[in-house]
PDB file of C-alpha atoms in Angstrom:
ATOM      1  CA  MET Z  27     -11.107  16.221  -7.737  1.00  0.00           C
ATOM      2  CA  ALA Z  28     -10.045  14.726  -5.086  1.00  0.00           C
ATOM      3  CA  LYS Z  29      -7.604  16.148  -2.701  1.00  0.00           C
ATOM      4  CA  LYS Z  30      -6.284  13.137  -1.823  1.00  0.00           C
ATOM      5  CA  LEU Z  31      -6.404   8.878  -2.667  1.00  0.00           C
ATOM      6  CA  VAL Z  32      -6.256   6.326   0.048  1.00  0.00           C
ATOM      7  CA  ILE Z  33      -6.011   2.861  -1.461  1.00  0.00           C
ATOM      8  CA  LYS Z  34      -6.172  -0.036   0.405  1.00  0.00           C
ATOM      9  CA  ALA Z  35      -4.867  -3.380  -1.008  1.00  0.00           C
ATOM     10  CA  THR Z  36      -6.503  -6.213   0.255  1.00  0.00           C
ATOM     11  CA  ALA Z  37      -4.196  -9.026  -1.471  1.00  0.00           C
ATOM     12  CA  GLY Z  38      -0.614 -10.029  -2.541  1.00  0.00           C
ATOM     13  CA  ALA Z  39       1.408 -12.809  -4.026  1.00  0.00           C
ATOM     14  CA  ASP Z  40      -2.032 -14.660  -3.787  1.00  0.00           C
ATOM     15  CA  ALA Z  41      -4.002 -12.550  -6.001  1.00  0.00           C
ATOM     16  CA  PRO Z  42      -1.086 -10.306  -8.139  1.00  0.00           C
ATOM     17  CA  GLU Z  43      -3.114  -8.510 -10.758  1.00  0.00           C
ATOM     18  CA  ARG Z  44      -5.218  -7.101  -7.832  1.00  0.00           C
ATOM     19  CA  CYS Z  45      -2.538  -6.439  -5.970  1.00  0.00           C
ATOM     20  CA  SER Z  46      -0.268  -4.438  -9.076  1.00  0.00           C
ATOM     21  CA  GLN Z  47      -3.273  -2.412  -9.828  1.00  0.00           C
ATOM     22  CA  ALA Z  48      -3.278  -1.044  -6.382  1.00  0.00           C
ATOM     23  CA  PHE Z  49       0.327  -0.493  -6.639  1.00  0.00           C
ATOM     24  CA  THR Z  50      -0.099   1.171  -9.991  1.00  0.00           C
ATOM     25  CA  VAL Z  51      -3.205   3.493  -9.380  1.00  0.00           C
ATOM     26  CA  ALA Z  52      -1.359   4.406  -6.261  1.00  0.00           C
ATOM     27  CA  ALA Z  53       1.968   5.721  -8.099  1.00  0.00           C
ATOM     28  CA  VAL Z  54      -0.094   7.121 -11.181  1.00  0.00           C
ATOM     29  CA  ALA Z  55      -2.007   9.622  -8.746  1.00  0.00           C
ATOM     30  CA  ALA Z  56       1.197  10.165  -6.770  1.00  0.00           C
ATOM     31  CA  ALA Z  57       3.291  10.949 -10.051  1.00  0.00           C
ATOM     32  CA  SER Z  58      -0.174  13.239 -11.233  1.00  0.00           C
ATOM     33  CA  GLY Z  59       0.185  15.351  -7.786  1.00  0.00           C
ATOM     34  CA  VAL Z  60      -2.602  13.615  -6.075  1.00  0.00           C
ATOM     35  CA  GLU Z  61      -1.507  13.159  -2.190  1.00  0.00           C
ATOM     36  CA  VAL Z  62      -1.715   8.983  -1.914  1.00  0.00           C
ATOM     37  CA  SER Z  63      -2.182   7.341   1.080  1.00  0.00           C
ATOM     38  CA  LEU Z  64      -1.638   3.237   0.435  1.00  0.00           C
ATOM     39  CA  TRP Z  65      -2.504   0.633   3.228  1.00  0.00           C
ATOM     40  CA  LEU Z  66      -1.370  -2.626   2.875  1.00  0.00           C
ATOM     41  CA  THR Z  67      -3.073  -5.422   4.107  1.00  0.00           C
ATOM     42  CA  GLY Z  68      -3.352  -9.054   3.844  1.00  0.00           C
ATOM     43  CA  GLU Z  69      -0.580 -10.390   2.202  1.00  0.00           C
ATOM     44  CA  SER Z  70       0.515  -7.280   0.393  1.00  0.00           C
ATOM     45  CA  ALA Z  71       1.371  -5.984   3.899  1.00  0.00           C
ATOM     46  CA  TRP Z  72       4.645  -8.020   3.040  1.00  0.00           C
ATOM     47  CA  TYR Z  73       5.894  -5.532   0.701  1.00  0.00           C
ATOM     48  CA  ALA Z  74       6.807  -3.348   3.479  1.00  0.00           C
ATOM     49  CA  LEU Z  75       9.504  -5.009   3.931  1.00  0.00           C
ATOM     50  CA  PRO Z  76      13.130  -4.450   2.370  1.00  0.00           C
ATOM     51  CA  GLY Z  77      13.658  -6.637  -0.693  1.00  0.00           C
ATOM     52  CA  ARG Z  78      10.317  -8.089  -0.720  1.00  0.00           C
ATOM     53  CA  ALA Z  79       8.653  -6.210  -3.558  1.00  0.00           C
ATOM     54  CA  ALA Z  80      11.386  -7.270  -6.086  1.00  0.00           C
ATOM     55  CA  GLU Z  81      10.138 -10.778  -5.553  1.00  0.00           C
ATOM     56  CA  PHE Z  82       7.227  -9.837  -6.627  1.00  0.00           C
ATOM     57  CA  GLU Z  83       6.533 -11.001 -10.521  1.00  0.00           C
ATOM     58  CA  LEU Z  84       3.573 -10.092 -12.636  1.00  0.00           C
ATOM     59  CA  PRO Z  85       4.150 -10.412 -16.640  1.00  0.00           C
ATOM     60  CA  HIS Z  86       3.620  -6.947 -18.537  1.00  0.00           C
ATOM     61  CA  ALA Z  87       3.585  -4.987 -14.575  1.00  0.00           C
ATOM     62  CA  ALA Z  88       5.730  -2.615 -13.771  1.00  0.00           C
ATOM     63  CA  PRO Z  89       8.344  -3.351 -11.163  1.00  0.00           C
ATOM     64  CA  LEU Z  90       6.847  -3.078  -7.510  1.00  0.00           C
ATOM     65  CA  PRO Z  91      10.315  -1.298  -6.509  1.00  0.00           C
ATOM     66  CA  GLU Z  92       9.796   1.015  -8.888  1.00  0.00           C
ATOM     67  CA  LEU Z  93       6.494   1.833  -7.941  1.00  0.00           C
ATOM     68  CA  ILE Z  94       7.241   1.842  -4.292  1.00  0.00           C
ATOM     69  CA  VAL Z  95       9.469   4.670  -4.592  1.00  0.00           C
ATOM     70  CA  GLY Z  96       6.790   7.080  -7.211  1.00  0.00           C
ATOM     71  CA  ILE Z  97       4.702   6.558  -4.026  1.00  0.00           C
ATOM     72  CA  LEU Z  98       6.923   7.496  -1.545  1.00  0.00           C
ATOM     73  CA  VAL Z  99       7.884  10.780  -3.305  1.00  0.00           C
ATOM     74  CA  GLY Z 100       4.460  11.932  -2.699  1.00  0.00           C
ATOM     75  CA  GLY Z 101       2.694   9.660  -0.580  1.00  0.00           C
ATOM     76  CA  THR Z 102       2.482   7.569   2.694  1.00  0.00           C
ATOM     77  CA  ILE Z 103       2.420   3.897   2.694  1.00  0.00           C
ATOM     78  CA  THR Z 104       1.023   1.785   5.956  1.00  0.00           C
ATOM     79  CA  VAL Z 105       0.879  -1.502   7.152  1.00  0.00           C
ATOM     80  CA  CYS Z 106      -2.260  -2.525   8.820  1.00  0.00           C
ATOM     81  CA  THR Z 107      -1.753  -3.012  12.478  1.00  0.00           C
ATOM     82  CA  GLN Z 108      -3.422  -6.556  12.746  1.00  0.00           C
ATOM     83  CA  CYS Z 109      -1.759  -7.213   9.414  1.00  0.00           C
ATOM     84  CA  ALA Z 110       1.297  -6.733  10.646  1.00  0.00           C
ATOM     85  CA  ALA Z 111       1.030  -8.582  14.286  1.00  0.00           C
ATOM     86  CA  ARG Z 112      -0.022 -11.820  12.240  1.00  0.00           C
ATOM     87  CA  ARG Z 113       2.885 -11.793  10.326  1.00  0.00           C
ATOM     88  CA  GLY Z 114       5.523 -10.676  13.127  1.00  0.00           C
ATOM     89  CA  ILE Z 115       5.969  -7.691  11.734  1.00  0.00           C
ATOM     90  CA  GLU Z 116       7.136  -4.464  13.247  1.00  0.00           C
ATOM     91  CA  GLU Z 117       7.928  -0.637  12.974  1.00  0.00           C
ATOM     92  CA  LYS Z 118      11.501  -1.830  12.587  1.00  0.00           C
ATOM     93  CA  ASP Z 119      11.350  -4.088   9.696  1.00  0.00           C
ATOM     94  CA  LEU Z 120       9.689  -1.622   7.224  1.00  0.00           C
ATOM     95  CA  ILE Z 121      11.167   0.207   4.727  1.00  0.00           C
ATOM     96  CA  GLU Z 122      12.045   4.008   5.359  1.00  0.00           C
ATOM     97  CA  GLY Z 123       8.724   5.758   4.689  1.00  0.00           C
ATOM     98  CA  ALA Z 124       6.409   3.062   5.702  1.00  0.00           C
ATOM     99  CA  ARG Z 125       4.604   2.728   8.692  1.00  0.00           C
ATOM    100  CA  ILE Z 126       1.798   0.566  10.761  1.00  0.00           C
ATOM    101  CA  ALA Z 127      -1.124   1.949  11.741  1.00  0.00           C
ATOM    102  CA  GLY Z 128      -4.850   1.284  12.731  1.00  0.00           C
ATOM    103  CA  SER Z 129      -8.130   0.970  11.494  1.00  0.00           C
ATOM    104  CA  GLN Z 130      -9.068   4.184  13.331  1.00  0.00           C
ATOM    105  CA  VAL Z 131      -6.015   5.969  11.262  1.00  0.00           C
ATOM    106  CA  PHE Z 132      -7.573   4.594   8.277  1.00  0.00           C
ATOM    107  CA  VAL Z 133     -11.121   5.907   8.954  1.00  0.00           C
ATOM    108  CA  SER Z 134     -10.288   9.269   9.580  1.00  0.00           C
ATOM    109  CA  GLU Z 135      -8.173   9.213   6.662  1.00  0.00           C
ATOM    110  CA  ILE Z 136     -10.754   7.954   4.385  1.00  0.00           C
ATOM    111  CA  MET Z 137     -14.194  10.052   6.286  1.00  0.00           C
ATOM    112  CA  ALA Z 138     -11.795  13.331   5.472  1.00  0.00           C
ATOM    113  CA  ASP Z 139     -13.272  16.425   3.151  1.00  0.00           C
ATOM    114  CA  GLY Z 140     -12.115  15.574  -0.420  1.00  0.00           C
ATOM    115  CA  VAL Z 141     -10.709  12.197  -0.218  1.00  0.00           C
ATOM    116  CA  GLN Z 142     -11.610   9.334  -2.619  1.00  0.00           C
ATOM    117  CA  ALA Z 143     -11.112   5.647  -1.407  1.00  0.00           C
ATOM    118  CA  LEU Z 144     -10.507   2.577  -3.434  1.00  0.00           C
ATOM    119  CA  VAL Z 145     -10.401  -0.780  -2.537  1.00  0.00           C
ATOM    120  CA  TYR Z 146      -8.023  -3.402  -4.851  1.00  0.00           C
TER     121      TYR Z 146
END
């Protein structure tokens, strides 16, 4: 079993089912004791801002704010540097526990021993 799970969410409200899947898998993994690193790219970057996750709606899906709390208990949330810049998002704008980092950090995370990477 992987010791760490790195998940990249590539969609937000533009593809809500895919977005929800990424957050749900990350939260379930964290609740199961797996170290989780959730990367928010594209439109999912908005959900690292206070209050934005509460705006997300998808029938029969867990609320994103609850999933985020669960993810941060056992892991990290990272917003892609370029995605943040394109949206005018700065580190000071993020929810507590989230960060901004670039591709070099993502690559170093996914190339480490014992890591499983998923992209949604």
